[in-house]
Amino acid sequence: MFLDDVSESFLAFEPDTNAYLAGIKSNDPDNIFPLVGWKTGYKNFSPAEFEAIKRGIGGGYFIANLKQMRQDNIEQKFLDYLHNNAKKLVLAEQDVLNIICYPRIQALSLRHMIGHGYWKHYGQNWEKFTPKFYSQEEITQARLHPIQLHYIGDKKPWRYPGEPKSSLWFTYLCHTAFAQEFFEQLPKTIIDLYIKSRLPYRLKSYVCKNPHFIFTRDFYQKLYRKLKNLLR
């Protein structure tokens, strides 16, 4: 959701440097560790690929130097890499962009893309957001004057109204012609999410997706880890 003028990013981009992309970089690239959960897949990347992913940019908003990309045939390199590595990609488009374009990637100010969970993760005033790649002033400006508020992951406000900064999304929704229709469907959406969160549904869904799960080592490893965590 855009809350401010994006033209700043176009003015900040320096095409004379021959960079392919400019975007928001990680404030703490090494914070990706440990590689567990959804990040486990990054163990399959080479050191050079993983370095590009850590030092690259987020795929939610970026500026592309299309002239330079055409000149260097970058589009074909994107397609070739995707074709050869599709099975191991974690964040598909973001991984491909960073691996092919790194290190010719510039940084934009942090306020160009802020995750909605920052206020929950770092505190209401982002007091736990330690300056590293970005300065304290850049962090403060991002908190007070974000250009884009990015609802990360599957916890979108239109499905999970209790998520941080959902009220802002609903404020804008109420100014549209779709508000009435949305609120009429909201009770059903909430009930469906509740049903899907219950154990019977989750078990049924898992069995349908993994009919031979009892014969796989991965199932027992996951079960062992869950039981181990419960017994701590």
Coordinates of N, CA, C and O in Angstrom, one line a residue, residues 35-123:
L35 N 19.3 -20.9 9.2 CA 18.5 -21.3 8.1 C 17.5 -22.4 8.4 O 17.8 -23.6 8.1
V36 N 16.5 -22.0 9.1 CA 15.4 -23.0 9.5 C 14.1 -22.6 9.0 O 13.9 -21.4 8.5
G37 N 13.1 -23.4 9.1 CA 11.8 -23.1 8.6 C 11.8 -22.9 7.1 O 12.4 -23.6 6.3
W38 N 11.1 -21.8 6.7 CA 11.0 -21.5 5.2 C 12.4 -21.1 4.6 O 12.6 -21.2 3.4
K39 N 13.4 -20.8 5.5 CA 14.7 -20.4 5.0 C 15.6 -21.6 4.8 O 16.7 -21.5 4.3
T40 N 15.1 -22.8 5.1 CA 16.0 -24.0 5.0 C 16.5 -24.2 3.6 O 17.6 -24.7 3.3
G41 N 15.6 -23.8 2.6 CA 16.0 -24.0 1.2 C 17.3 -23.3 0.8 O 17.9 -23.7 -0.2
Y42 N 17.6 -22.3 1.5 CA 18.8 -21.5 1.1 C 20.1 -22.3 1.3 O 21.2 -21.9 0.9
K43 N 20.0 -23.5 2.0 CA 21.2 -24.3 2.1 C 21.6 -25.0 0.8 O 22.7 -25.5 0.7
N44 N 20.7 -24.9 -0.2 CA 20.9 -25.5 -1.5 C 21.7 -24.6 -2.4 O 22.0 -25.0 -3.6
F45 N 21.9 -23.4 -2.0 CA 22.5 -22.4 -2.9 C 24.1 -22.4 -2.7 O 24.5 -22.7 -1.6
S46 N 24.8 -22.0 -3.7 CA 26.2 -21.9 -3.7 C 26.6 -20.7 -2.8 O 25.7 -19.8 -2.6
P47 N 27.8 -20.6 -2.3 CA 28.2 -19.5 -1.5 C 28.0 -18.2 -2.2 O 27.6 -17.2 -1.6
A48 N 28.3 -18.1 -3.5 CA 28.2 -16.9 -4.3 C 26.7 -16.5 -4.5 O 26.3 -15.4 -4.4
E49 N 25.9 -17.5 -4.7 CA 24.4 -17.3 -4.8 C 23.8 -16.8 -3.5 O 23.1 -15.8 -3.5
F50 N 24.2 -17.4 -2.4 CA 23.7 -17.0 -1.1 C 24.2 -15.6 -0.7 O 23.4 -14.8 -0.1
E51 N 25.4 -15.3 -1.1 CA 25.9 -13.9 -0.8 C 25.1 -12.9 -1.6 O 24.7 -11.8 -1.0
A52 N 24.7 -13.2 -2.8 CA 23.9 -12.3 -3.6 C 22.5 -12.1 -3.0 O 22.0 -11.0 -3.0
I53 N 22.0 -13.2 -2.5 CA 20.7 -13.1 -1.9 C 20.7 -12.3 -0.6 O 19.8 -11.4 -0.4
K54 N 21.7 -12.5 0.2 CA 21.8 -11.7 1.5 C 22.1 -10.2 1.2 O 21.5 -9.4 1.9
R55 N 22.9 -9.9 0.2 CA 23.3 -8.5 -0.1 C 22.4 -7.9 -1.1 O 22.6 -6.7 -1.5
G56 N 21.4 -8.6 -1.6 CA 20.5 -8.0 -2.6 C 19.4 -7.2 -2.0 O 19.5 -6.6 -1.0
I57 N 18.3 -7.1 -2.8 CA 17.2 -6.3 -2.4 C 15.9 -7.1 -2.3 O 15.8 -8.2 -2.7
G58 N 14.9 -6.4 -1.7 CA 13.6 -7.0 -1.6 C 12.8 -6.9 -2.9 O 13.0 -5.9 -3.6
G59 N 12.0 -7.9 -3.2 CA 11.3 -7.9 -4.5 C 10.0 -7.1 -4.5 O 9.4 -7.0 -5.5
G60 N 9.7 -6.5 -3.3 CA 8.4 -5.8 -3.2 C 8.3 -4.5 -3.9 O 7.3 -4.0 -4.3
Y61 N 9.5 -3.9 -4.1 CA 9.6 -2.6 -4.8 C 11.0 -2.3 -5.2 O 11.9 -2.4 -4.4
F62 N 11.2 -2.0 -6.5 CA 12.6 -1.7 -6.9 C 12.5 -0.9 -8.2 O 11.5 -0.9 -8.9
I63 N 13.6 -0.3 -8.6 CA 13.8 0.4 -9.9 C 14.7 -0.4 -10.8 O 15.7 -1.0 -10.3
A64 N 14.3 -0.6 -12.0 CA 15.1 -1.4 -12.9 C 15.6 -0.5 -14.1 O 14.9 0.3 -14.6
N65 N 16.9 -0.7 -14.4 CA 17.5 0.0 -15.5 C 17.4 -0.9 -16.7 O 18.2 -1.7 -17.1
L66 N 16.2 -0.7 -17.4 CA 15.9 -1.6 -18.5 C 16.8 -1.4 -19.7 O 17.1 -2.4 -20.4
K67 N 17.3 -0.2 -19.9 CA 18.3 0.0 -21.0 C 19.5 -0.8 -20.8 O 20.0 -1.5 -21.7
Q68 N 20.1 -0.8 -19.6 CA 21.3 -1.6 -19.3 C 21.0 -3.1 -19.4 O 21.8 -3.9 -19.8
M69 N 19.8 -3.5 -18.9 CA 19.4 -4.9 -18.9 C 19.3 -5.4 -20.4 O 19.7 -6.5 -20.7
R70 N 18.7 -4.6 -21.2 CA 18.6 -5.0 -22.6 C 20.0 -5.1 -23.3 O 20.3 -6.0 -24.0
Q71 N 20.8 -4.2 -22.9 CA 22.2 -4.1 -23.5 C 22.9 -5.4 -23.1 O 23.7 -5.9 -23.9
D72 N 22.7 -5.9 -21.9 CA 23.5 -7.0 -21.4 C 22.7 -8.3 -21.4 O 23.1 -9.3 -20.8
N73 N 21.6 -8.3 -22.1 CA 20.8 -9.5 -22.3 C 20.4 -10.1 -20.9 O 20.4 -11.4 -20.8
I74 N 20.0 -9.3 -20.0 CA 19.7 -9.8 -18.6 C 18.4 -10.6 -18.6 O 18.3 -11.6 -17.8
E75 N 17.5 -10.2 -19.4 CA 16.2 -11.0 -19.4 C 16.4 -12.5 -19.7 O 15.9 -13.3 -19.0
Q76 N 17.2 -12.7 -20.7 CA 17.5 -14.1 -21.0 C 18.3 -14.8 -19.9 O 18.0 -16.0 -19.7
K77 N 19.1 -14.1 -19.2 CA 19.8 -14.7 -18.1 C 18.9 -15.0 -17.0 O 19.0 -16.1 -16.3
F78 N 17.9 -14.2 -16.8 CA 16.8 -14.5 -15.8 C 16.1 -15.8 -16.1 O 16.0 -16.7 -15.3
L79 N 15.7 -15.9 -17.4 CA 14.9 -17.1 -17.8 C 15.8 -18.3 -17.8 O 15.3 -19.4 -17.4
D80 N 17.0 -18.2 -18.2 CA 17.9 -19.4 -18.1 C 18.1 -19.9 -16.7 O 18.1 -21.1 -16.4
Y81 N 18.4 -19.0 -15.8 CA 18.6 -19.4 -14.4 C 17.3 -20.0 -13.8 O 17.4 -21.0 -13.1
L82 N 16.2 -19.4 -14.1 CA 14.9 -19.9 -13.6 C 14.7 -21.3 -14.1 O 14.3 -22.2 -13.4
H83 N 14.9 -21.5 -15.4 CA 14.7 -22.8 -16.0 C 15.6 -23.9 -15.4 O 15.2 -25.0 -15.1
N84 N 16.8 -23.5 -15.0 CA 17.8 -24.5 -14.5 C 17.7 -24.7 -13.0 O 18.3 -25.7 -12.5
N85 N 17.1 -23.7 -12.3 CA 17.1 -23.8 -10.8 C 15.8 -23.6 -10.2 O 15.7 -23.4 -9.0
A86 N 14.7 -23.8 -10.9 CA 13.4 -23.6 -10.4 C 13.1 -24.3 -9.1 O 12.4 -23.8 -8.2
K87 N 13.6 -25.6 -9.0 CA 13.2 -26.4 -7.9 C 13.8 -26.0 -6.6 O 13.3 -26.3 -5.5
K88 N 14.9 -25.2 -6.6 CA 15.6 -24.8 -5.4 C 15.2 -23.4 -4.9 O 15.6 -23.0 -3.8
L89 N 14.5 -22.6 -5.7 CA 14.2 -21.3 -5.4 C 13.3 -21.2 -4.2 O 12.4 -22.0 -4.0
V90 N 13.6 -20.2 -3.3 CA 12.8 -20.0 -2.1 C 11.8 -18.8 -2.3 O 10.6 -19.0 -2.2
L91 N 12.3 -17.7 -2.6 CA 11.5 -16.5 -3.0 C 11.8 -16.3 -4.5 O 12.7 -15.5 -4.8
A92 N 11.1 -16.9 -5.3 CA 11.5 -17.1 -6.7 C 12.0 -15.9 -7.4 O 13.1 -15.8 -7.8
E93 N 11.1 -14.9 -7.6 CA 11.5 -13.7 -8.4 C 12.6 -12.9 -7.7 O 13.5 -12.4 -8.4
Q94 N 12.5 -12.8 -6.4 CA 13.5 -12.1 -5.7 C 14.9 -12.8 -5.7 O 15.9 -12.1 -5.9
D95 N 14.9 -14.1 -5.6 CA 16.2 -14.8 -5.7 C 16.8 -14.7 -7.1 O 18.0 -14.4 -7.2
V96 N 16.0 -14.8 -8.1 CA 16.5 -14.7 -9.5 C 17.1 -13.3 -9.7 O 18.2 -13.1 -10.3
L97 N 16.3 -12.3 -9.4 CA 16.8 -10.9 -9.5 C 18.1 -10.7 -8.9 O 19.0 -10.1 -9.5
N98 N 18.2 -11.1 -7.6 CA 19.5 -10.8 -6.9 C 20.7 -11.6 -7.4 O 21.8 -11.1 -7.5
I99 N 20.5 -12.9 -7.7 CA 21.6 -13.7 -8.1 C 22.1 -13.3 -9.5 O 23.3 -13.2 -9.7
I100 N 21.2 -12.9 -10.4 CA 21.7 -12.5 -11.7 C 22.2 -11.0 -11.7 O 23.2 -10.7 -12.4
C101 N 21.7 -10.2 -10.9 CA 22.1 -8.7 -11.0 C 23.2 -8.3 -10.0 O 23.8 -7.3 -10.2
Y102 N 23.4 -9.1 -9.0 CA 24.4 -8.8 -8.0 C 25.8 -8.9 -8.6 O 26.0 -9.8 -9.4
P103 N 26.7 -7.9 -8.3 CA 26.6 -6.9 -7.3 C 26.1 -5.5 -7.9 O 26.2 -4.5 -7.2
R104 N 25.6 -5.5 -9.1 CA 25.3 -4.2 -9.7 C 23.8 -3.8 -9.2 O 22.9 -3.7 -10.0
I105 N 23.7 -3.6 -7.9 CA 22.5 -3.3 -7.3 C 22.7 -2.1 -6.4 O 23.5 -2.2 -5.5
Q106 N 21.9 -1.1 -6.5 CA 22.0 0.1 -5.7 C 21.0 0.0 -4.5 O 20.0 -0.8 -4.6
A107 N 21.2 0.8 -3.5 CA 20.2 0.8 -2.4 C 19.3 2.0 -2.5 O 19.8 3.1 -2.8
L108 N 18.1 1.8 -2.2 CA 17.1 3.0 -2.0 C 16.9 3.2 -0.5 O 17.3 2.3 0.3
S109 N 16.4 4.3 -0.1 CA 16.2 4.6 1.3 C 15.1 3.6 1.9 O 14.3 3.1 1.2
L110 N 15.3 3.3 3.1 CA 14.5 2.2 3.8 C 13.0 2.5 3.7 O 12.2 1.6 3.7
R111 N 12.6 3.8 3.7 CA 11.2 4.2 3.7 C 10.4 3.8 2.5 O 9.2 3.9 2.4
H112 N 11.2 3.3 1.4 CA 10.5 2.9 0.2 C 9.7 1.6 0.4 O 8.8 1.4 -0.4
M113 N 10.0 0.8 1.4 CA 9.3 -0.4 1.6 C 9.4 -0.9 3.0 O 10.5 -1.3 3.4
I114 N 8.4 -0.8 3.8 CA 8.4 -1.2 5.2 C 7.4 -2.3 5.4 O 6.2 -2.3 5.0
G115 N 7.9 -3.3 6.1 CA 7.0 -4.5 6.4 C 6.0 -4.1 7.5 O 6.3 -3.4 8.5
H116 N 4.8 -4.6 7.4 CA 3.7 -4.3 8.3 C 4.0 -4.8 9.7 O 3.5 -4.3 10.7
G117 N 4.9 -5.9 9.8 CA 5.2 -6.5 11.1 C 6.3 -5.8 11.8 O 6.6 -6.2 13.0
Y118 N 6.9 -4.8 11.3 CA 8.0 -4.1 12.0 C 7.6 -3.6 13.3 O 8.4 -3.6 14.3
W119 N 6.4 -3.0 13.4 CA 5.9 -2.4 14.7 C 5.7 -3.5 15.8 O 5.8 -3.2 16.9
K120 N 5.5 -4.7 15.3 CA 5.3 -5.8 16.3 C 6.7 -6.4 16.6 O 7.0 -6.7 17.8
H121 N 7.5 -6.5 15.6 CA 8.8 -7.2 15.8 C 9.8 -6.3 16.5 O 10.6 -6.7 17.4
Y122 N 9.8 -5.0 16.1 CA 10.8 -4.0 16.7 C 10.3 -3.1 17.8 O 11.1 -2.4 18.4
G123 N 9.0 -3.2 18.1 CA 8.4 -2.3 19.0 C 7.7 -1.1 18.4 O 8.0 -0.8 17.2

